[in-house]
Structure formats: C-alpha cells, structure tokens
C-alpha cells in the first residue's frame, strides 16, 4: 500500500493502548515500523530491477522484520524522552508485520514473505494499491482518534476488516463469473481501486495477452484491452539480459514487444498487470545495435529511463 495508508494503520494500532499504560515512543514506533520496509525505495535510483529484488526477498520478509523493528526503535529512542529501545522494539515489530507486511499482502503485492526458508509467492490482491476505500476508512479513523482514540481505532479496524471480507468474497465471485461466462480458467486478478465489485483478470491466448473487466455484482464481463506478444530471434536474444530475467522472475503475464524509436530498435518486456490499453508503466528490455545485437539494457518506469551496459 501507499506510505500514508501504512502510517494511518500504525497510528490506529497505537491508539488501542489506555493512556496510563502508554510506553514513551510507542506511537512513533508503530508508525515508523509501519513504513520501515519501504526503506528499499532508496535502491530504486540504482535500478528498478534491483529494487524489486530487495523488496521481494529482503525488506518485505518476516525474517528481516525484527531487524527493521530494531532499527526503528534505535532511531526513535534518542528523540523521544523516556523511550527505551527494548520497550519500543515490540510496537515497532507489530508495525512492521501488521501495519506493513499484512497490509501489503491483502493489497496488490505478491510477496515472498518467508524467504529464505520458503521461496513461494503469496498474493491475495483483495484491494488495490492506494485504494480510496481503504484510505477513506483509515483517514476517517485517524481523525476520530483525536477525540476518542480507543473506540475510534476499534471501529476503524472493524470497518477495514469488513471491507477485506467483502473484497475477498467479491474476488471469488468475479473469478467464478468469468470462468462460467468465458469458459476458461480465470488468470491473475487485480482489484479496481474504489470499487467493491469490479475486477481485472489477465490471461494469455496464443500470441495475445489481455485483460477482462468483471463486475462481481452484476455479472458483466467485457474485454478491457489486448496486446500482441512478440516472438522471434530478437525476443529470444533479449531474454539473456539480466534486467529481462529479473522481470520474468516475478511477472504473472509477461509479454514482449518491439519498438522502433529515433532509429533505435528496442525489445521491451512488461508484466500485463502494469499495462493499460495504450501504454505499459514498467518495462525491462534491451537496445539493439545495427547488427541487431544487444547494446545496452533499459528499465523504463513511466517517463523515466534507466540505462545500463550489458553485463
């Protein structure tokens, strides 16, 4: 989820404590712990592929959670009078595990939570990243805690839980609707932000990949968009690039496309869930030279391009 949602959830858990039992620095520990795993964003300027790797097998794992909590506690203790590392460590750890890892798990993230002991990915995809429904509940709860901290926090947690239950039911109903109406197994699901019933499902059909709009409440199904998956020797050659291998390691519906841009030939790979009908927001690929051999690697995030030599 977005940093604001993580902070608001951490603040809600801190509001459960009776005033007489509050540990100095406890609220700051919950909040800082809830955003601590996103410290990996500092890796992004060195390469979005490297950031994604650290994100998935490092900072967003249960194994590293105590380290992040300890770091958060160590940062807080010098600035909050009376705060002690050993006492604020536990609320910081709850912030990391519940305020961040759990929240990411139910949102649009795929997580390898138990690296290095188990490499399997888990992704519930019940709500969208930065979903306005969840953010609205969290924001309203944060305002209410200014007057009645514990009751407001309790109501907010209950409301958020009801939303997640409703979204889990809606996702399953949408999957069943697509499989019944379209006659095939529904692929990877993504929640549509701000909607309880609307979903996107991604699939592949020979040389085409595409997305379906599904409304779990009305049963409506419609094709959202499709892309052609490029093939050939150039595409096979591009697979040897480390950045492309990085994308193929985490992508649900990877596909390739060839772009001709200012005399350059680019072979770009994307995960369909990061695309719309007109563009892909995240692409990994290679630039080819005049002999159609890889010259350098490219990671494109929106309008930003990160170039790197062939390693």
Coordinates of C-alpha atoms in Angstrom, one line a residue:
X1 CA 0.0 0.0 0.0
X2 CA 1.0 3.7 -0.1
X3 CA 3.0 5.2 2.8
X4 CA 0.0 7.2 4.0
X5 CA -2.1 4.1 4.5
X6 CA 0.7 2.3 6.3
X7 CA 1.2 5.3 8.7
X8 CA -2.5 5.6 9.4
X9 CA -2.8 1.9 10.2
X10 CA 0.2 2.1 12.5
X11 CA -1.4 5.0 14.3
X12 CA -4.7 3.1 14.7
X13 CA -2.9 0.2 16.5
X14 CA -1.1 2.7 18.8
X15 CA -4.5 4.2 19.7
X16 CA -5.6 1.0 21.3
X17 CA -3.5 1.5 24.5
X18 CA -5.0 3.0 27.6
X19 CA -3.3 6.3 28.3
X20 CA -2.0 5.2 31.7
X21 CA -0.1 2.3 30.0
X22 CA 1.4 4.1 27.1
X23 CA 5.1 3.5 26.7
X24 CA 7.1 6.6 25.6
X25 CA 7.7 6.5 21.9
X26 CA 5.1 3.7 21.4
X27 CA 3.1 5.6 18.8
X28 CA 6.2 6.7 16.9
X29 CA 7.4 3.1 16.9
X30 CA 4.1 1.8 15.5
X31 CA 4.1 4.4 12.7
X32 CA 7.8 4.2 11.8
X33 CA 7.7 0.4 11.9
X34 CA 4.7 0.5 9.6
X35 CA 6.7 2.3 6.9
X36 CA 10.2 0.8 7.6
X37 CA 10.1 -1.9 4.9
X38 CA 9.8 0.7 2.3
X39 CA 13.3 1.9 3.0
X40 CA 14.2 -0.2 0.0
X41 CA 13.0 2.6 -2.3
X42 CA 16.5 4.1 -1.8
X43 CA 17.7 1.3 -4.1
X44 CA 15.5 2.4 -7.0
X45 CA 17.9 5.0 -8.4
X46 CA 20.5 2.2 -8.8
X47 CA 18.0 0.2 -10.9
X48 CA 14.3 -0.7 -10.5
X49 CA 15.1 -4.3 -11.1
X50 CA 17.5 -4.3 -8.1
X51 CA 14.9 -2.5 -6.0
X52 CA 12.3 -5.2 -6.9
X53 CA 14.6 -7.9 -5.8
X54 CA 15.5 -6.3 -2.5
X55 CA 11.8 -5.5 -2.0
X56 CA 10.7 -9.1 -2.5
X57 CA 13.4 -11.2 -0.9
X58 CA 14.7 -8.7 1.7
X59 CA 12.8 -5.8 3.3
X60 CA 9.4 -7.4 2.9
X61 CA 10.1 -10.7 4.6
X62 CA 9.3 -12.0 8.0
X63 CA 13.0 -12.9 8.5
X64 CA 14.1 -9.2 8.2
X65 CA 11.2 -7.8 10.2
X66 CA 13.0 -7.9 13.6
X67 CA 16.0 -6.1 12.1
X68 CA 13.8 -3.3 10.7
X69 CA 11.9 -3.0 14.0
X70 CA 15.2 -2.8 15.9
X71 CA 16.4 0.0 13.5
X72 CA 13.1 1.9 14.0
X73 CA 13.4 1.6 17.8
X74 CA 17.1 2.8 17.7
X75 CA 16.1 5.8 15.6
X76 CA 13.2 6.7 18.0
X77 CA 14.9 6.3 21.4
X78 CA 17.3 9.4 21.1
X79 CA 14.5 11.7 20.1
X80 CA 11.6 10.7 22.5
X81 CA 12.1 11.5 26.2
X82 CA 11.9 8.3 28.2
X83 CA 11.9 6.0 25.2
X84 CA 14.0 2.8 25.5
X85 CA 15.0 0.6 22.6
X86 CA 13.9 -2.7 24.2
X87 CA 10.4 -1.2 25.1
X88 CA 9.6 0.4 21.7
X89 CA 11.0 -2.6 19.8
X90 CA 7.8 -4.6 20.2
X91 CA 5.4 -2.0 18.9
X92 CA 7.8 -1.3 16.1
X93 CA 7.8 -5.0 15.2
X94 CA 4.0 -5.1 15.2
X95 CA 4.1 -2.1 13.0
X96 CA 6.4 -3.9 10.5
X97 CA 4.4 -7.1 10.5
X98 CA 0.8 -5.9 10.7
X99 CA 1.0 -2.3 9.6
X100 CA 3.1 -3.1 6.6
X101 CA 3.6 -6.7 5.6
X102 CA 0.0 -7.8 6.3
X103 CA -1.4 -4.7 4.6
X104 CA 0.8 -5.3 1.5
X105 CA -0.3 -9.0 1.5
X106 CA -4.0 -8.1 1.1
X107 CA -3.3 -5.5 -1.5
X108 CA -1.8 -5.7 -4.9
X109 CA 1.5 -7.1 -3.9
X110 CA 3.0 -10.5 -4.5
X111 CA 5.2 -11.4 -1.5
X112 CA 7.8 -14.0 -0.7
X113 CA 7.2 -13.5 3.0
X114 CA 9.2 -16.5 4.2
X115 CA 12.4 -16.1 2.2
X116 CA 15.0 -17.6 2.5
X117 CA 13.2 -20.6 4.1
X118 CA 10.4 -20.8 1.6
X119 CA 10.5 -19.1 -1.8
X120 CA 6.8 -19.4 -2.7
X121 CA 4.9 -16.2 -3.6
X122 CA 1.7 -15.2 -1.8
X123 CA -0.7 -12.6 -3.2
X124 CA -4.3 -12.1 -2.1
X125 CA -5.0 -9.0 -4.2
X126 CA -8.2 -8.1 -2.4
X127 CA -7.7 -4.3 -2.6
X128 CA -5.8 -2.1 -5.0
X129 CA -2.6 -0.3 -4.1
X130 CA -3.6 3.0 -2.6
X131 CA -7.3 2.0 -2.7
X132 CA -9.5 5.0 -1.8
X133 CA -12.0 2.8 0.1
X134 CA -9.3 1.6 2.5
X135 CA -7.7 5.0 2.6
X136 CA -11.0 6.7 3.4
X137 CA -11.6 4.3 6.3
X138 CA -8.1 4.9 7.7
X139 CA -8.3 8.7 7.3
X140 CA -11.7 8.9 9.0
X141 CA -10.5 6.7 11.8
X142 CA -7.4 8.8 12.3
X143 CA -9.5 12.0 12.6
X144 CA -11.8 10.3 15.1
X145 CA -9.0 9.1 17.3
X146 CA -8.2 12.7 18.1
X147 CA -11.3 12.7 20.3
X148 CA -11.9 9.0 21.2
X149 CA -8.7 7.1 20.5
X150 CA -9.6 3.5 21.5
X151 CA -13.2 3.3 20.3
X152 CA -12.4 5.1 17.1
X153 CA -9.5 2.8 16.4
X154 CA -11.6 -0.3 17.1
X155 CA -14.3 0.9 14.8
X156 CA -11.8 1.6 12.1
X157 CA -10.2 -1.9 12.4
X158 CA -13.6 -3.5 12.2
X159 CA -14.6 -1.4 9.2
X160 CA -11.4 -2.3 7.4
X161 CA -11.9 -6.0 8.2
X162 CA -15.4 -5.8 6.8
X163 CA -14.1 -4.3 3.6
X164 CA -11.5 -7.0 3.2
X165 CA -14.1 -9.8 3.8
X166 CA -16.3 -8.1 1.2
X167 CA -13.5 -7.8 -1.3
X168 CA -12.4 -11.5 -0.8
X169 CA -16.0 -12.6 -1.5
X170 CA -16.3 -10.3 -4.4
X171 CA -13.0 -11.5 -5.9
X172 CA -14.1 -15.2 -5.7
X173 CA -17.5 -14.4 -7.2
X174 CA -15.8 -12.5 -10.1
X175 CA -13.5 -15.4 -10.7
X176 CA -16.4 -17.8 -10.9
X177 CA -18.4 -15.4 -13.1
X178 CA -15.5 -15.1 -15.6
X179 CA -14.8 -18.9 -15.7
X180 CA -18.5 -19.6 -16.2
X181 CA -19.2 -16.9 -18.7
X182 CA -15.9 -17.1 -20.7
X183 CA -15.4 -20.8 -20.4
X184 CA -11.8 -20.7 -19.3
X185 CA -9.8 -20.6 -16.1
X186 CA -9.5 -17.0 -14.8
X187 CA -5.9 -15.8 -14.6
X188 CA -4.3 -13.3 -12.3
X189 CA -6.8 -10.9 -10.5
X190 CA -6.3 -7.2 -9.8
X191 CA -8.8 -5.1 -7.8
X192 CA -10.1 -1.9 -9.3
X193 CA -9.5 0.9 -6.9
X194 CA -12.5 2.5 -5.3
X195 CA -14.9 -0.4 -6.2
X196 CA -16.1 -3.4 -4.2
X197 CA -17.4 -5.4 -7.2
X198 CA -15.1 -4.5 -10.1
X199 CA -12.0 -6.6 -11.1
X200 CA -9.5 -7.0 -13.8
X201 CA -8.3 -10.5 -14.8
X202 CA -5.3 -11.1 -17.0
X203 CA -4.9 -14.0 -19.4
X204 CA -2.9 -15.3 -22.4
X205 CA -4.2 -16.7 -25.7
X206 CA -1.5 -18.0 -28.1
X207 CA 0.3 -14.8 -29.2
X208 CA -2.0 -12.3 -27.4
X209 CA -2.3 -11.3 -23.8
X210 CA -5.3 -9.4 -22.5
X211 CA -7.4 -8.2 -19.6
X212 CA -11.0 -8.7 -18.8
X213 CA -13.3 -6.4 -16.9
X214 CA -15.6 -8.4 -14.5
X215 CA -18.3 -7.0 -12.2
X216 CA -19.0 -9.4 -9.4
X217 CA -22.3 -7.7 -8.5
X218 CA -23.9 -7.5 -11.9
X219 CA -22.1 -10.4 -13.6
X220 CA -21.0 -8.2 -16.5
X221 CA -17.9 -9.3 -18.4
X222 CA -16.0 -7.4 -21.1
X223 CA -12.6 -7.3 -22.8
X224 CA -10.6 -4.4 -21.4
X225 CA -7.6 -4.5 -23.7
X226 CA -5.2 -6.8 -25.5
X227 CA -1.6 -6.7 -26.5
X228 CA 0.3 -8.8 -29.1
X229 CA 3.1 -10.9 -27.7
X230 CA 6.1 -10.5 -30.0
X231 CA 8.1 -13.6 -31.0
X232 CA 11.3 -14.3 -33.0
X233 CA 15.0 -14.4 -32.6
X234 CA 15.3 -10.8 -31.3
X235 CA 12.9 -11.6 -28.5
X236 CA 14.8 -14.8 -27.6
X237 CA 18.1 -12.9 -27.6
X238 CA 16.6 -10.2 -25.3
X239 CA 15.9 -12.9 -22.7
X240 CA 19.6 -13.2 -21.9
X241 CA 19.7 -9.6 -20.5
X242 CA 19.8 -9.6 -16.7
X243 CA 17.0 -7.0 -16.5
X244 CA 14.7 -9.1 -18.6
X245 CA 15.5 -12.2 -16.5
X246 CA 14.6 -10.1 -13.4
X247 CA 11.2 -9.3 -14.9
X248 CA 10.5 -12.9 -15.9
X249 CA 11.2 -14.0 -12.4
X250 CA 8.3 -12.1 -10.9
X251 CA 5.9 -11.4 -13.8
X252 CA 2.5 -13.1 -13.9
X253 CA 1.7 -12.4 -17.6
X254 CA 5.0 -11.4 -19.2
X255 CA 5.0 -10.4 -22.9
X256 CA 7.4 -8.8 -25.3
X257 CA 7.1 -6.0 -27.9
X258 CA 9.5 -4.4 -30.3
X259 CA 9.7 -0.6 -30.6
X260 CA 11.4 1.5 -33.3
X261 CA 12.3 4.8 -31.7
X262 CA 14.6 7.5 -33.3
X263 CA 16.4 4.9 -35.3
X264 CA 16.8 2.6 -32.4
X265 CA 15.4 -0.9 -32.0
X266 CA 14.2 -1.8 -28.5
X267 CA 12.9 -5.1 -27.3
X268 CA 10.9 -4.5 -24.2
X269 CA 9.2 -6.8 -21.8
X270 CA 6.4 -6.0 -19.4
X271 CA 4.0 -7.7 -17.0
X272 CA 0.5 -7.1 -18.3
X273 CA -0.8 -6.0 -14.9
X274 CA 1.4 -2.9 -15.3
X275 CA -0.2 -2.0 -18.6
X276 CA -3.3 -0.3 -19.9
X277 CA -4.8 -0.2 -23.4
X278 CA -2.3 2.4 -24.5
X279 CA 0.9 2.0 -22.5
X280 CA 2.9 -0.1 -20.1
X281 CA 4.1 1.8 -17.0
X282 CA 7.0 -0.6 -16.3
X283 CA 9.2 -2.1 -19.0
X284 CA 12.5 -4.0 -19.0
X285 CA 14.5 -4.6 -22.1
X286 CA 17.4 -4.1 -24.4
X287 CA 18.5 -1.7 -27.1
X288 CA 19.9 -3.4 -30.2
X289 CA 22.8 -2.1 -32.3
X290 CA 23.0 -2.0 -36.2
X291 CA 23.7 -5.7 -36.2
X292 CA 20.7 -6.4 -34.0
X293 CA 22.8 -7.4 -31.1
X294 CA 22.1 -6.2 -27.5
X295 CA 24.0 -2.9 -27.0
X296 CA 22.7 -1.9 -23.5
X297 CA 19.9 -2.6 -21.1
X298 CA 16.9 -0.4 -20.3
X299 CA 14.5 -0.1 -17.4
X300 CA 11.6 2.2 -18.1
X301 CA 9.3 3.5 -15.3
X302 CA 6.7 5.8 -16.7
X303 CA 8.7 8.6 -18.4
X304 CA 11.9 7.7 -16.6
X305 CA 14.6 5.6 -18.3
X306 CA 17.4 3.8 -16.6
X307 CA 20.2 2.7 -18.9
X308 CA 22.8 0.1 -18.1
X309 CA 25.6 -1.7 -20.0
X310 CA 25.2 -5.3 -21.0
X311 CA 26.7 -7.2 -18.1

